[in-house]
Every structure is written in structure tokens, then in C-alpha cells.
Amino acid sequence: MHASSPKRPLPNRTAKFEADLAACRAALRGGSHTFFAASLILPQAVRGPASALYAFCRMADDAIDLAKDHHAALEGLHRRLARAYAGDPMADPADRAFAATVEHFAIPIELPMALLDGFAWDAQGRRYEDIEALYDYSARVAGTVGAMMAIVMGARSPEALGRACELGVAMQLTNIARDVGEDARMGRLYLPLDWMREAGLDPEAWLADPVFDARLGQVVRRLLETAEGLYVRGETGIAKLPLGCRPAIRAAARLYAEIGHAVVRNGCDSVSTRAVVPIVRKLAVLTGAALSGRGSASPEPHAPLRAIRYLVRAVEPHAVPNEQAQVAWWNLVARTVRILELFERLEARDQARIGRS
């Protein structure tokens, strides 16, 4: 039996709570284009809780990135998390909506705690010796989000959670491949160090003078090929989700994968240029996701990555009573058209900002 969405997405949908959700979505519209666009295809019952989760995670990420004192910022986030799970969230829309969501869906605190662990690694400037170590990091900063999203959609089986976590890891690897130059200019390096050495690069020397050459391109391509394998595995888990949720998750996965394809089209040079997916290609990806069939699970399920197993074990095996969340295919197509218009507005706004700067 496939997982399905909760009958009651969240309790006590008061005007204040609806305002909190609206604030969460506004924040995502401005800072998380890919997630926001894909989320518009989600069933209404799931869209609010998913936005609440993602907004809190985004807020936490920004709190670390923008902080002058990372240690103090982390302590503050741990306090906010503890208050949310105690039912006494801070007076912030993201905190209040997140607290209601984790309570209603019984999301174990180990998942957001692992996310904060990943942010702590960022604050420490941690480097990753090999791909397994990078998986450990990616599981924390992105696999956790995949697991929490799966839970709000009603998918709590180990296989579904494992694939959701791996999809998050794939997206994080894509982000790393796209942002190599941007990260390096901030003194950050996420590429596997052993891969760099194998390609003939000294990581510290390269970080001191981050320029692109064929050796670095080889490392970036290898990372994207690894991500592609995880996208394939992640797609098999989409069949474990409710029918109405599958197009949105498939769209998010394919949009992120397209970022990697754009990096490849740039010759794997993500130092001197930043990969951009054309709007026409985004429309094709979204339309394909909206019209895709139910999908099928892998006949031979893969064992989950070692890095994500503790996240899967943290989730209670029993499922919450639920019902199928259906969305008619013609509504999905209509939403896809609206998402294209959204992309155009967001990118026009971004271009205007660049022109003013």
C-alpha cells in the first residue's frame, strides 16, 4: 500500500496560523525559487506543512550564514528548536508554524538536530576527505529535509525515508558542484579532498588561488555523476508517496538535476561562471513531472547510504492514519503554466536588482 497524506494537515487553522504560513511562503518565494515553484504542484493539504518545514530550515541556514558569531548563532538555534518541541515557540512565523507541524506529524527531534549538526560543521569550516565524509555532511544539511518532507506526506517506511534522504543528498551534491567558485571565494571547500589529489590538485594551494582547469572539471564532473546515481535511486522512492505528491517531488528532483546538467554544459566550470537553467527548459521539466505516470519502485531496493541510516532509524515505523491526496492532471498542467509565469517574474526581479547594484 502506498503512503498517503493526512486527513487533517494541521490542527487549529486559525487566522494567526494561516498568517504564519503565508509569511513562510513569502520567505520561500524570495529565497528558494526551486522549492517554492515545485511546491505549487503539491496538494493544498501538504503545501502548508511543507512550507513551514522548509521555511524553518531556511531561516536556520541564513542565521548561520549571516552571523558574525557562529557559536552564538548555533546556541540560539538550539534554543529555538527546543522551544518549538516544547510547544512554546519563539514569536516568529517560521517558529510557530514549524512547532505546529512537528507536533502534528510526530517528527522526531533527531532530524532537525542533525540539520543543526551540519550547520555546525559549516561554522567550523570542516573539510571532507572522501565522498563518504561528504555524504555524512549532506545527510545532515539536506537528507534531514528529505526525511521531514516524506513524513508530512505520510511516508514513514524505511525504504521511502531512505530514498527521500538520498534525494536530499543528491540535491546537496548538485549545489556543491554548482557553487565551487562561490564557496572558494569565501574560504570554503566541499569537494572530496582525495578526489582533488587524484586529479593532481593540492586542495590548500587551489583554495588559495581558486581557478578553473581541466583537473578541477574532472572532480566536478565526478561529483555530478555521483549525484545522478542518487537521483535515479531517489526517483524510485517517489512511487512510495501519495499520487498527488509525486509530481512536485519529481519536479524538484528534476529541476535540481537540471542545474547539474547546466554545469556540464559549461564544461564543468563552476568557478568562473554560474550555471543557469533557461526558463524554457524549466517549463519542459515541470510539464514532464506533472504529466509523469505513477512511477514504480525499484524491483531490487538498494540498501540506504550508510550516512543516512541513523536518520531512518530515528523515525518511528508506524504510520499516521491518512487518506489519498489526489490532484487532477489538468490542474497540474494549469499549475505548471502558473509556475512558468512565476519563474519569469522572479528572474526579472533578480535581473532588475543586479542592474541597480
Tab-separated table of C-alpha atoms in Angstrom:
chain	number	residue	atom	x	y	z
A	1	MET	CA	0.000	0.000	0.000
A	2	HIS	CA	1.311	3.449	-0.893
A	3	ALA	CA	1.678	6.164	1.694
A	4	SER	CA	-0.816	8.974	1.609
A	5	SER	CA	-1.453	12.392	3.024
A	6	PRO	CA	-3.016	13.178	6.414
A	7	LYS	CA	-6.740	13.807	6.667
A	8	ARG	CA	-6.079	16.910	8.767
A	9	PRO	CA	-2.892	18.649	7.574
A	10	LEU	CA	-2.610	20.723	10.755
A	11	PRO	CA	-4.851	21.411	13.754
A	12	ASN	CA	-6.339	24.751	14.747
A	13	ARG	CA	-6.096	26.556	11.433
A	14	THR	CA	-6.736	29.936	12.955
A	15	ALA	CA	-6.267	33.233	11.158
A	16	LYS	CA	-2.982	33.695	13.016
A	17	PHE	CA	-1.731	30.304	11.917
A	18	GLU	CA	-2.729	30.971	8.306
A	19	ALA	CA	-0.841	34.268	8.511
A	20	ASP	CA	2.236	32.399	9.762
A	21	LEU	CA	2.038	30.014	6.813
A	22	ALA	CA	1.644	32.951	4.417
A	23	ALA	CA	4.772	34.536	5.897
A	24	CYS	CA	6.675	31.261	5.441
A	25	ARG	CA	5.681	31.056	1.801
A	26	ALA	CA	6.614	34.682	1.203
A	27	ALA	CA	10.089	33.995	2.597
A	28	LEU	CA	10.487	30.971	0.328
A	29	ARG	CA	9.279	32.921	-2.709
A	30	GLY	CA	12.132	35.357	-2.174
A	31	GLY	CA	14.912	32.923	-1.301
A	32	SER	CA	14.144	29.393	-2.514
A	33	HIS	CA	12.912	29.624	-6.101
A	34	THR	CA	13.177	25.930	-6.952
A	35	PHE	CA	11.417	24.666	-3.840
A	36	PHE	CA	8.744	27.366	-3.989
A	37	ALA	CA	7.923	26.649	-7.627
A	38	ALA	CA	7.814	22.881	-7.154
A	39	SER	CA	5.699	23.226	-4.012
A	40	LEU	CA	2.922	24.871	-6.015
A	41	ILE	CA	2.193	21.450	-7.510
A	42	LEU	CA	1.724	19.896	-4.049
A	43	PRO	CA	-1.803	19.169	-2.837
A	44	GLN	CA	-3.151	22.011	-0.703
A	45	ALA	CA	-3.219	19.734	2.365
A	46	VAL	CA	0.540	19.186	2.168
A	47	ARG	CA	1.733	22.540	0.832
A	48	GLY	CA	1.342	24.397	4.137
A	49	PRO	CA	3.200	21.926	6.368
A	50	ALA	CA	5.938	21.503	3.742
A	51	SER	CA	6.394	25.268	3.560
A	52	ALA	CA	6.556	25.508	7.351
A	53	LEU	CA	9.330	22.902	7.492
A	54	TYR	CA	11.323	24.402	4.669
A	55	ALA	CA	10.974	27.961	5.975
A	56	PHE	CA	12.342	26.987	9.388
A	57	CYS	CA	15.272	25.164	7.789
A	58	ARG	CA	15.960	28.138	5.530
A	59	MET	CA	15.794	30.530	8.482
A	60	ALA	CA	18.294	28.382	10.384
A	61	ASP	CA	20.648	28.252	7.402
A	62	ASP	CA	20.521	32.032	6.976
A	63	ALA	CA	21.057	32.560	10.716
A	64	ILE	CA	24.389	30.718	10.444
A	65	ASP	CA	25.481	32.216	7.124
A	66	LEU	CA	24.817	35.804	8.208
A	67	ALA	CA	26.113	35.521	11.771
A	68	LYS	CA	29.313	37.186	12.907
A	69	ASP	CA	29.446	34.825	15.892
A	70	HIS	CA	28.615	31.354	14.600
A	71	HIS	CA	28.815	29.750	18.033
A	72	ALA	CA	26.252	32.157	19.453
A	73	ALA	CA	24.034	31.680	16.383
A	74	LEU	CA	24.096	27.910	16.831
A	75	GLU	CA	23.240	28.210	20.507
A	76	GLY	CA	20.324	30.432	19.560
A	77	LEU	CA	19.063	27.898	17.017
A	78	HIS	CA	19.249	25.084	19.562
A	79	ARG	CA	17.162	27.192	21.951
A	80	ARG	CA	14.617	27.901	19.222
A	81	LEU	CA	14.413	24.219	18.360
A	82	ALA	CA	13.961	23.204	21.998
A	83	ARG	CA	11.188	25.769	22.440
A	84	ALA	CA	9.431	24.592	19.277
A	85	TYR	CA	9.390	20.999	20.514
A	86	ALA	CA	8.267	22.138	23.967
A	87	GLY	CA	5.222	23.801	22.399
A	88	ASP	CA	6.490	27.273	23.303
A	89	PRO	CA	7.932	28.598	20.025
A	90	MET	CA	9.513	31.994	19.668
A	91	ALA	CA	7.286	34.783	18.386
A	92	ASP	CA	8.304	34.287	14.775
A	93	PRO	CA	6.048	32.931	11.995
A	94	ALA	CA	8.594	30.268	10.981
A	95	ASP	CA	8.993	29.054	14.585
A	96	ARG	CA	5.253	28.922	15.270
A	97	ALA	CA	4.399	27.124	12.019
A	98	PHE	CA	7.304	24.708	12.475
A	99	ALA	CA	6.260	23.893	16.062
A	100	ALA	CA	2.698	23.080	14.966
A	101	THR	CA	3.988	20.925	12.111
A	102	VAL	CA	6.464	18.794	14.077
A	103	GLU	CA	3.888	18.201	16.810
A	104	HIS	CA	1.101	17.189	14.452
A	105	PHE	CA	3.238	14.859	12.349
A	106	ALA	CA	5.322	13.465	15.226
A	107	ILE	CA	8.588	14.425	13.546
A	108	PRO	CA	11.405	13.212	15.804
A	109	ILE	CA	13.682	15.947	17.098
A	110	GLU	CA	16.706	13.932	15.933
A	111	LEU	CA	16.038	15.118	12.373
A	112	PRO	CA	16.264	18.895	12.907
A	113	MET	CA	19.029	18.308	15.459
A	114	ALA	CA	21.045	16.588	12.737
A	115	LEU	CA	20.420	19.582	10.482
A	116	LEU	CA	21.935	21.869	13.111
A	117	ASP	CA	24.899	19.498	13.380
A	118	GLY	CA	25.520	20.073	9.679
A	119	PHE	CA	25.369	23.830	10.179
A	120	ALA	CA	27.888	23.469	12.995
A	121	TRP	CA	30.229	21.707	10.575
A	122	ASP	CA	29.847	24.675	8.217
A	123	ALA	CA	30.702	27.074	11.015
A	124	GLN	CA	33.808	25.010	11.809
A	125	GLY	CA	34.940	25.179	8.193
A	126	ARG	CA	35.140	21.395	8.096
A	127	ARG	CA	36.665	19.748	5.009
A	128	TYR	CA	35.724	16.324	3.660
A	129	GLU	CA	38.456	13.810	2.938
A	130	ASP	CA	36.365	11.486	0.779
A	131	ILE	CA	32.887	11.035	-0.658
A	132	GLU	CA	31.693	9.105	2.396
A	133	ALA	CA	32.560	12.067	4.614
A	134	LEU	CA	30.740	14.366	2.181
A	135	TYR	CA	27.732	12.048	2.371
A	136	ASP	CA	27.801	12.481	6.160
A	137	TYR	CA	27.612	16.258	5.747
A	138	SER	CA	24.981	16.155	3.003
A	139	ALA	CA	22.817	13.770	5.022
A	140	ARG	CA	22.682	16.349	7.802
A	141	VAL	CA	22.039	19.514	5.816
A	142	ALA	CA	19.775	18.016	3.124
A	143	GLY	CA	18.889	14.391	3.856
A	144	THR	CA	17.146	15.561	7.016
A	145	VAL	CA	14.909	17.867	4.995
A	146	GLY	CA	14.030	14.993	2.667
A	147	ALA	CA	13.058	12.825	5.633
A	148	MET	CA	10.877	15.515	7.201
A	149	MET	CA	9.159	16.204	3.880
A	150	ALA	CA	8.432	12.498	3.446
A	151	ILE	CA	6.857	12.349	6.894
A	152	VAL	CA	4.428	15.214	6.235
A	153	MET	CA	3.373	13.388	3.078
A	154	GLY	CA	2.598	10.281	5.107
A	155	ALA	CA	5.628	8.188	4.072
A	156	ARG	CA	7.320	6.669	7.118
A	157	SER	CA	8.532	3.302	5.823
A	158	PRO	CA	12.316	2.757	5.974
A	159	GLU	CA	12.560	2.412	2.191
A	160	ALA	CA	10.595	5.587	1.470
A	161	LEU	CA	12.577	7.544	4.060
A	162	GLY	CA	15.856	6.187	2.735
A	163	ARG	CA	15.106	7.265	-0.811
A	164	ALA	CA	13.901	10.688	0.392
A	165	CYS	CA	17.147	11.223	2.297
A	166	GLU	CA	19.196	10.155	-0.718
A	167	LEU	CA	17.298	12.577	-2.916
A	168	GLY	CA	18.248	15.327	-0.475
A	169	VAL	CA	21.887	14.204	-0.608
A	170	ALA	CA	21.789	14.288	-4.431
A	171	MET	CA	20.472	17.860	-4.367
A	172	GLN	CA	23.203	18.911	-1.956
A	173	LEU	CA	25.916	17.399	-4.160
A	174	THR	CA	24.466	19.363	-7.080
A	175	ASN	CA	24.576	22.561	-5.021
A	176	ILE	CA	28.204	21.892	-4.118
A	177	ALA	CA	29.141	21.277	-7.757
A	178	ARG	CA	27.405	24.485	-8.857
A	179	ASP	CA	28.915	26.670	-6.115
A	180	VAL	CA	32.574	25.592	-6.168
A	181	GLY	CA	33.872	29.041	-7.068
A	182	GLU	CA	31.475	30.963	-4.850
A	183	ASP	CA	32.353	28.768	-1.873
A	184	ALA	CA	36.087	29.001	-2.535
A	185	ARG	CA	35.969	32.787	-2.582
A	186	MET	CA	34.522	32.579	0.942
A	187	GLY	CA	37.263	30.187	2.027
A	188	ARG	CA	35.039	27.111	1.837
A	189	LEU	CA	35.840	23.826	0.142
A	190	TYR	CA	33.383	20.942	-0.044
A	191	LEU	CA	34.842	18.811	-2.830
A	192	PRO	CA	36.267	15.445	-1.677
A	193	LEU	CA	39.926	16.118	-0.956
A	194	ASP	CA	41.076	12.701	-2.118
A	195	TRP	CA	39.384	13.237	-5.483
A	196	MET	CA	41.226	16.540	-5.881
A	197	ARG	CA	44.576	14.908	-5.131
A	198	GLU	CA	43.813	12.070	-7.564
A	199	ALA	CA	43.185	14.725	-10.240
A	200	GLY	CA	46.562	16.319	-9.485
A	201	LEU	CA	45.343	19.253	-7.371
A	202	ASP	CA	46.599	20.274	-3.946
A	203	PRO	CA	43.426	21.340	-2.083
A	204	GLU	CA	45.058	24.052	0.041
A	205	ALA	CA	47.043	25.502	-2.853
A	206	TRP	CA	43.945	25.520	-5.049
A	207	LEU	CA	41.845	27.200	-2.365
A	208	ALA	CA	44.472	29.946	-2.056
A	209	ASP	CA	44.098	30.616	-5.796
A	210	PRO	CA	40.775	29.137	-6.985
A	211	VAL	CA	40.917	28.968	-10.762
A	212	PHE	CA	39.304	26.519	-13.139
A	213	ASP	CA	41.208	23.994	-15.208
A	214	ALA	CA	40.562	20.546	-16.639
A	215	ARG	CA	41.639	18.856	-13.407
A	216	LEU	CA	39.011	20.646	-11.372
A	217	GLY	CA	36.459	19.978	-14.103
A	218	GLN	CA	37.180	16.285	-13.706
A	219	VAL	CA	36.366	16.460	-9.979
A	220	VAL	CA	33.172	18.452	-10.557
A	221	ARG	CA	32.008	16.021	-13.247
A	222	ARG	CA	32.690	13.081	-10.946
A	223	LEU	CA	30.598	14.688	-8.203
A	224	LEU	CA	27.714	15.312	-10.601
A	225	GLU	CA	27.852	11.719	-11.848
A	226	THR	CA	27.594	10.581	-8.234
A	227	ALA	CA	24.593	12.856	-7.738
A	228	GLU	CA	22.946	11.450	-10.885
A	229	GLY	CA	23.101	7.945	-9.439
A	230	LEU	CA	21.364	9.162	-6.293
A	231	TYR	CA	18.680	10.967	-8.314
A	232	VAL	CA	17.893	7.661	-10.025
A	233	ARG	CA	17.627	5.927	-6.662
A	234	GLY	CA	15.556	8.786	-5.258
A	235	GLU	CA	13.079	8.597	-8.136
A	236	THR	CA	12.242	5.007	-7.160
A	237	GLY	CA	11.118	6.283	-3.779
A	238	ILE	CA	8.688	8.753	-5.332
A	239	ALA	CA	6.394	5.796	-6.043
A	240	LYS	CA	6.096	5.371	-2.265
A	241	LEU	CA	4.461	8.798	-1.946
A	242	PRO	CA	0.763	9.665	-2.403
A	243	LEU	CA	-0.216	10.167	-6.039
A	244	GLY	CA	-0.904	13.846	-5.507
A	245	CYS	CA	2.549	14.480	-4.018
A	246	ARG	CA	4.629	12.697	-6.623
A	247	PRO	CA	4.665	15.385	-9.359
A	248	ALA	CA	6.016	18.074	-7.002
A	249	ILE	CA	8.830	15.928	-5.633
A	250	ARG	CA	9.663	14.659	-9.104
A	251	ALA	CA	9.728	18.269	-10.324
A	252	ALA	CA	12.032	19.373	-7.507
A	253	ALA	CA	14.411	16.476	-8.177
A	254	ARG	CA	14.497	17.069	-11.912
A	255	LEU	CA	14.930	20.816	-11.555
A	256	TYR	CA	17.922	20.286	-9.275
A	257	ALA	CA	19.328	17.672	-11.654
A	258	GLU	CA	18.996	20.231	-14.464
A	259	ILE	CA	21.294	22.555	-12.516
A	260	GLY	CA	23.926	19.828	-12.719
A	261	HIS	CA	23.291	19.404	-16.433
A	262	ALA	CA	23.812	23.147	-16.873
A	263	VAL	CA	27.154	22.872	-15.057
A	264	VAL	CA	28.172	20.127	-17.503
A	265	ARG	CA	27.129	22.301	-20.451
A	266	ASN	CA	29.501	24.952	-19.052
A	267	GLY	CA	32.328	22.439	-19.264
A	268	CYS	CA	32.054	21.746	-15.505
A	269	ASP	CA	33.437	25.234	-14.885
A	270	SER	CA	31.602	26.413	-11.789
A	271	VAL	CA	34.444	28.732	-10.752
A	272	SER	CA	34.327	31.471	-13.379
A	273	THR	CA	30.635	31.099	-14.216
A	274	ARG	CA	27.400	30.121	-12.502
A	275	ALA	CA	25.090	27.567	-14.077
A	276	VAL	CA	21.632	28.809	-15.056
A	277	VAL	CA	18.724	26.678	-16.266
A	278	PRO	CA	16.788	28.509	-19.029
A	279	ILE	CA	13.109	29.161	-18.376
A	280	VAL	CA	12.095	27.117	-21.427
A	281	ARG	CA	13.955	24.124	-20.009
A	282	LYS	CA	12.355	24.643	-16.590
A	283	LEU	CA	8.928	24.578	-18.221
A	284	ALA	CA	9.732	21.346	-20.033
A	285	VAL	CA	10.942	19.743	-16.787
A	286	LEU	CA	7.891	20.881	-14.811
A	287	THR	CA	5.465	19.776	-17.520
A	288	GLY	CA	7.130	16.385	-17.723
A	289	ALA	CA	6.924	15.979	-13.955
A	290	ALA	CA	3.256	16.995	-13.915
A	291	LEU	CA	2.341	14.518	-16.645
A	292	SER	CA	4.502	11.616	-15.467
A	293	GLY	CA	2.760	8.410	-14.524
A	294	ARG	CA	2.623	6.874	-11.107
A	295	GLY	CA	6.168	5.624	-11.297
A	296	SER	CA	7.421	2.325	-9.982
A	297	ALA	CA	9.622	1.248	-7.159
A	298	SER	CA	12.925	-0.454	-7.871
A	299	PRO	CA	12.455	-4.249	-8.098
A	300	GLU	CA	15.687	-4.629	-6.117
A	301	PRO	CA	15.689	-1.960	-3.380
A	302	HIS	CA	19.103	-0.550	-2.599
A	303	ALA	CA	20.451	-0.547	0.912
A	304	PRO	CA	20.442	3.093	2.068
A	305	LEU	CA	23.664	5.061	2.185
A	306	ARG	CA	25.483	4.458	5.456
A	307	ALA	CA	25.347	8.184	6.155
A	308	ILE	CA	21.546	8.301	6.285
A	309	ARG	CA	20.790	5.128	8.215
A	310	TYR	CA	20.664	6.841	11.588
A	311	LEU	CA	18.108	9.305	10.227
A	312	VAL	CA	15.875	6.476	9.040
A	313	ARG	CA	16.168	4.697	12.404
A	314	ALA	CA	15.116	7.876	14.217
A	315	VAL	CA	11.635	7.763	12.675
A	316	GLU	CA	9.018	5.595	14.346
A	317	PRO	CA	7.969	2.790	11.989
A	318	HIS	CA	4.214	3.176	12.443
A	319	ALA	CA	2.268	5.355	10.029
A	320	VAL	CA	-0.274	8.032	10.898
A	321	PRO	CA	-3.844	7.271	9.649
A	322	ASN	CA	-4.297	9.017	6.357
A	323	GLU	CA	-6.100	9.170	3.049
A	324	GLN	CA	-5.036	9.596	-0.553
A	325	ALA	CA	-4.299	13.124	-1.736
A	326	GLN	CA	-5.323	13.338	-5.372
A	327	VAL	CA	-4.794	16.144	-7.837
A	328	ALA	CA	-6.375	16.036	-11.286
A	329	TRP	CA	-3.847	16.020	-14.127
A	330	TRP	CA	-5.387	19.066	-15.793
A	331	ASN	CA	-4.939	21.064	-12.594
A	332	LEU	CA	-1.270	20.051	-12.550
A	333	VAL	CA	-0.791	21.343	-16.086
A	334	ALA	CA	-2.501	24.612	-15.192
A	335	ARG	CA	-0.258	24.960	-12.168
A	336	THR	CA	2.775	24.314	-14.354
A	337	VAL	CA	1.848	27.256	-16.558
A	338	ARG	CA	1.476	29.470	-13.487
A	339	ILE	CA	4.875	28.285	-12.246
A	340	LEU	CA	6.478	29.334	-15.543
A	341	GLU	CA	4.989	32.794	-15.065
A	342	LEU	CA	6.349	32.798	-11.515
A	343	PHE	CA	9.856	31.917	-12.735
A	344	GLU	CA	9.698	34.765	-15.239
A	345	ARG	CA	8.680	37.283	-12.553
A	346	LEU	CA	11.321	36.097	-10.095
A	347	GLU	CA	14.111	36.153	-12.639
A	348	ALA	CA	13.035	39.554	-13.970
A	349	ARG	CA	13.137	40.864	-10.399
A	350	ASP	CA	16.585	39.379	-9.842
A	351	GLN	CA	17.872	40.934	-13.060
A	352	ALA	CA	16.478	44.301	-12.001
A	353	ARG	CA	18.284	44.012	-8.673
A	354	ILE	CA	21.543	43.182	-10.449
A	355	GLY	CA	21.082	46.204	-12.697
A	356	ARG	CA	20.609	48.502	-9.689
A	357	SER	CA	23.661	47.145	-7.845
